Amino acid sequence: QQQVKQSPQSLIVQKGGISIINCAYENTAFDYFPWYQQFPGKGPALLIAIRPDVSEKKEGRFTISFNKSAKQFSLHIMDSQPGDSATYFCAASIRSGSTLGRLYFGRGTQLTVWP
Amino acid sequence: EPEVTQTPSHQVTQMGQEVILRCVPISNHLYFYWYRQILGQKVEFLVSFYNNEISEKSEIFDDQFSVERPDGSNFTLKIRSTKLEDSAMYFCASMYVRERFYGYTFGSGTRLTVV
């Protein structure tokens, strides 16, 4: 069972444009939703995260929008730059019990920003 | 900024051989994880470790896998008899929990190639 579904698989955006990546989850017990950025040969690096009691969180050019009723969340990258070209993973987690900290990852989105 | 350190960065091994992947988590972190990422695919959870014992393991983490924290600082993943399908990037992660905040950090990974 795929707990977290991510789309699109790949995304090409022009410099200065808006990149939007979407995720949907199944398990209503998830209470932590991070986004990770991964460059080739590196580990995933936390970009931004949100809890379900908040509908939006913004950090610089990166914004998470969260829709609890639809069980969906998305990452918006404003003013996309070539340096943003990377693979982006959404994830979900439950912050209690025996599964504490286990991250369920989406399949990833390969973002390419053209200069 | 504190880092999770993984060694080696790349290991090539023959099928059937034992490998040990090493990780040095961030010093004040209490929760430890191993994930793997087969080339081009999503990051998959293997095992979580807390208070010197396994908290949770996935279906991937069969009897060929084991984890250990031998000296209070290193955290190791052992694969007893490697198979071709074990070829992947293996990521260690560590985490602390403070109130409602996670500090979850991944290492840069070990690329395991089984030939």
Coordinates of C-alpha atoms in Angstrom, one line a residue:
Chain A
Q1 CA 0.0 0.0 0.0
Q2 CA 1.4 3.3 -1.0
Q3 CA 0.9 5.6 1.9
V4 CA 2.0 8.8 0.2
K5 CA 1.4 9.5 -3.4
Q6 CA 3.4 12.3 -5.1
S7 CA 3.1 14.0 -8.5
P8 CA 4.4 14.9 -11.0
Q9 CA 7.3 12.5 -11.4
S10 CA 9.2 15.2 -13.2
L11 CA 8.8 18.9 -13.7
I12 CA 10.5 21.5 -15.9
V13 CA 10.1 25.1 -15.0
Q14 CA 11.7 28.3 -16.4
K15 CA 13.8 30.5 -14.1
G16 CA 11.5 32.8 -12.2
G17 CA 8.5 30.5 -12.5
I18 CA 6.5 28.7 -9.9
S19 CA 7.1 25.0 -9.2
I20 CA 4.3 23.1 -7.7
I21 CA 4.5 19.5 -6.4
N22 CA 1.6 17.7 -5.0
C23 CA 1.2 14.9 -2.5
A24 CA -1.7 12.9 -1.1
Y25 CA -1.8 10.6 1.9
E26 CA -3.9 7.8 3.2
N27 CA -3.3 7.5 6.9
T28 CA -5.2 10.1 9.0
A29 CA -2.9 9.4 11.9
F30 CA 0.0 11.2 10.1
D31 CA 0.7 14.4 12.0
Y32 CA 4.0 15.6 10.5
F33 CA 4.6 16.4 6.8
P34 CA 8.1 17.3 5.7
W35 CA 9.5 18.0 2.3
Y36 CA 13.0 17.0 1.5
Q37 CA 15.4 18.2 -1.2
Q38 CA 18.0 15.8 -2.6
F39 CA 20.9 16.6 -4.8
P40 CA 22.7 13.8 -6.7
G41 CA 25.0 11.7 -4.4
K42 CA 23.6 13.4 -1.2
G43 CA 21.2 12.5 1.4
P44 CA 17.7 14.0 1.7
A45 CA 17.9 17.4 3.4
L46 CA 14.9 18.9 5.2
L47 CA 13.5 21.8 3.3
I48 CA 10.3 22.7 5.2
A49 CA 7.7 20.9 7.3
I50 CA 4.1 21.4 8.4
R51 CA 1.8 20.0 11.1
P52 CA -1.9 19.4 10.3
D53 CA -3.2 22.1 12.6
V54 CA -1.8 24.7 10.1
S55 CA -3.0 25.2 6.5
E56 CA 0.0 27.0 5.2
K57 CA 3.6 27.5 6.1
K58 CA 6.1 29.8 4.3
E59 CA 9.8 29.9 4.5
G60 CA 11.4 32.2 2.0
R61 CA 10.5 31.1 -1.5
F62 CA 9.1 27.8 -0.2
T63 CA 5.5 27.3 0.9
I64 CA 3.6 24.3 2.0
S65 CA -0.2 24.3 1.5
F66 CA -2.0 21.7 3.6
N67 CA -5.6 20.5 3.1
K68 CA -6.5 18.2 5.9
S69 CA -10.0 17.3 4.7
A70 CA -8.7 16.4 1.3
K71 CA -5.6 14.7 2.8
Q72 CA -3.4 16.6 0.4
F73 CA -0.4 18.9 0.7
S74 CA 1.7 20.7 -1.8
L75 CA 5.1 22.4 -2.1
H76 CA 5.2 25.7 -4.0
I77 CA 8.6 27.1 -5.0
M78 CA 8.3 30.8 -6.0
D79 CA 10.8 32.5 -8.3
S80 CA 12.4 29.1 -9.1
Q81 CA 16.1 29.2 -9.7
P82 CA 18.5 26.8 -11.5
G83 CA 20.0 26.0 -8.1
D84 CA 16.6 24.6 -7.1
S85 CA 17.1 21.8 -9.7
A86 CA 17.0 18.6 -7.5
T87 CA 14.7 15.8 -6.5
Y88 CA 12.0 16.7 -4.1
F89 CA 10.3 14.2 -1.8
C90 CA 7.3 14.7 0.3
A91 CA 6.9 12.5 3.4
A92 CA 4.6 11.8 6.3
S93 CA 5.2 10.6 9.8
I94 CA 3.4 9.9 13.1
R95 CA 5.0 11.6 16.0
S96 CA 4.1 9.1 18.7
G97 CA 4.2 5.4 19.6
S98 CA 6.4 2.7 18.2
T99 CA 6.4 4.2 14.7
L100 CA 7.8 7.5 16.0
G101 CA 10.0 9.1 13.4
R102 CA 9.4 6.6 10.6
L103 CA 9.1 8.6 7.4
Y104 CA 6.9 7.4 4.6
F105 CA 8.2 9.0 1.4
G106 CA 6.6 9.8 -1.8
R107 CA 8.2 8.6 -5.0
G108 CA 9.9 11.9 -5.7
T109 CA 9.8 14.7 -8.3
Q110 CA 12.7 15.5 -10.4
L111 CA 12.7 19.3 -10.8
T112 CA 14.7 21.0 -13.5
V113 CA 14.8 24.8 -13.7
W114 CA 16.0 26.2 -17.0
P115 CA 17.9 29.5 -16.9
Chain B
E1 CA 26.0 22.6 11.9
P2 CA 26.0 19.0 13.3
E3 CA 26.1 16.3 10.8
V4 CA 25.3 12.6 10.5
T5 CA 28.5 10.9 9.2
Q6 CA 28.4 7.7 7.2
T7 CA 31.3 5.5 6.1
P8 CA 32.3 4.3 3.6
S9 CA 30.8 6.5 1.0
H10 CA 30.9 3.7 -1.6
Q11 CA 31.4 0.0 -1.1
V12 CA 31.6 -2.7 -3.7
T13 CA 31.2 -6.3 -2.5
Q14 CA 30.7 -9.7 -4.0
M15 CA 27.4 -11.5 -3.7
G16 CA 27.2 -13.6 -0.5
Q17 CA 29.7 -11.4 1.4
E18 CA 28.9 -9.6 4.6
V19 CA 29.0 -5.9 4.7
I20 CA 28.9 -3.4 7.6
L21 CA 27.8 0.1 7.0
R22 CA 28.7 2.6 9.6
C23 CA 27.1 5.8 10.9
V24 CA 27.9 8.4 13.5
P25 CA 24.7 10.1 14.5
I26 CA 24.5 13.6 16.0
S27 CA 25.6 13.4 19.6
N28 CA 22.5 14.4 21.4
H29 CA 20.1 12.5 19.2
L30 CA 18.3 9.5 20.7
Y31 CA 16.4 8.0 17.7
F32 CA 18.3 6.3 14.9
Y33 CA 17.1 5.0 11.5
W34 CA 18.3 3.3 8.4
Y35 CA 16.7 3.9 5.0
R36 CA 17.6 2.7 1.6
Q37 CA 17.1 4.1 -1.9
I38 CA 17.4 1.9 -4.9
L39 CA 18.6 4.0 -7.9
G40 CA 15.9 6.2 -9.2
Q41 CA 13.3 5.1 -6.7
K42 CA 11.9 6.5 -3.5
V43 CA 13.5 6.3 -0.1
E44 CA 12.4 3.3 1.9
F45 CA 12.4 2.8 5.6
L46 CA 14.4 -0.2 7.0
V47 CA 14.6 0.1 10.7
S48 CA 14.3 2.4 13.7
F49 CA 16.4 2.1 16.9
Y50 CA 15.8 3.6 20.3
N51 CA 17.1 2.9 23.8
N52 CA 19.4 0.2 22.4
E53 CA 16.7 -1.8 20.7
I54 CA 14.8 -2.0 17.5
S55 CA 11.6 0.0 17.7
E56 CA 10.2 -0.9 14.3
K57 CA 11.4 -2.7 11.2
S58 CA 9.9 -2.9 7.7
E59 CA 9.3 -6.0 5.6
I60 CA 12.6 -5.3 3.8
F61 CA 14.5 -5.8 7.1
D62 CA 14.7 -9.6 7.1
D63 CA 17.0 -12.0 8.9
Q64 CA 19.9 -10.9 6.7
F65 CA 19.9 -7.5 8.3
S66 CA 20.9 -6.4 11.8
V67 CA 21.7 -3.2 13.5
E68 CA 23.9 -2.4 16.5
R69 CA 25.1 0.5 18.5
P70 CA 28.3 -1.1 19.7
D71 CA 30.0 1.8 21.5
G72 CA 27.4 4.4 22.3
S73 CA 28.3 6.5 19.3
N74 CA 28.5 4.4 16.2
F75 CA 25.3 2.9 14.7
T76 CA 25.9 0.1 12.2
L77 CA 23.8 -1.8 9.7
K78 CA 25.1 -5.3 8.8
I79 CA 24.0 -7.3 5.9
R80 CA 25.1 -10.9 6.4
S81 CA 25.0 -12.4 2.9
T82 CA 24.5 -9.7 0.3
K83 CA 22.3 -10.2 -2.8
L84 CA 22.4 -8.3 -6.0
E85 CA 19.1 -6.6 -5.1
D86 CA 20.7 -5.1 -2.0
S87 CA 22.6 -2.7 -4.3
A88 CA 21.3 0.7 -3.2
M89 CA 22.1 3.9 -1.4
Y90 CA 21.8 3.4 2.4
F91 CA 21.0 6.4 4.5
C92 CA 21.4 6.7 8.2
A93 CA 19.3 9.3 10.0
S94 CA 19.1 10.5 13.6
M95 CA 16.5 12.5 15.5
Y96 CA 15.8 14.3 18.7
V97 CA 12.4 15.2 19.9
R98 CA 11.7 18.3 21.9
E99 CA 8.1 19.2 22.6
R100 CA 6.5 19.3 19.2
F101 CA 9.7 19.8 17.2
Y102 CA 11.7 17.2 15.3
G103 CA 15.3 17.5 14.5
Y104 CA 15.7 14.9 11.9
T105 CA 19.0 14.7 9.9
F106 CA 20.1 12.3 7.2
G107 CA 23.7 11.4 6.4
S108 CA 25.1 11.5 2.9
G109 CA 24.7 7.8 2.4
T110 CA 26.7 4.8 1.5
R111 CA 26.4 3.5 -2.1
L112 CA 26.5 -0.3 -1.9
T113 CA 27.2 -2.2 -5.1
V114 CA 26.8 -5.9 -5.0
V115 CA 28.5 -7.7 -7.9

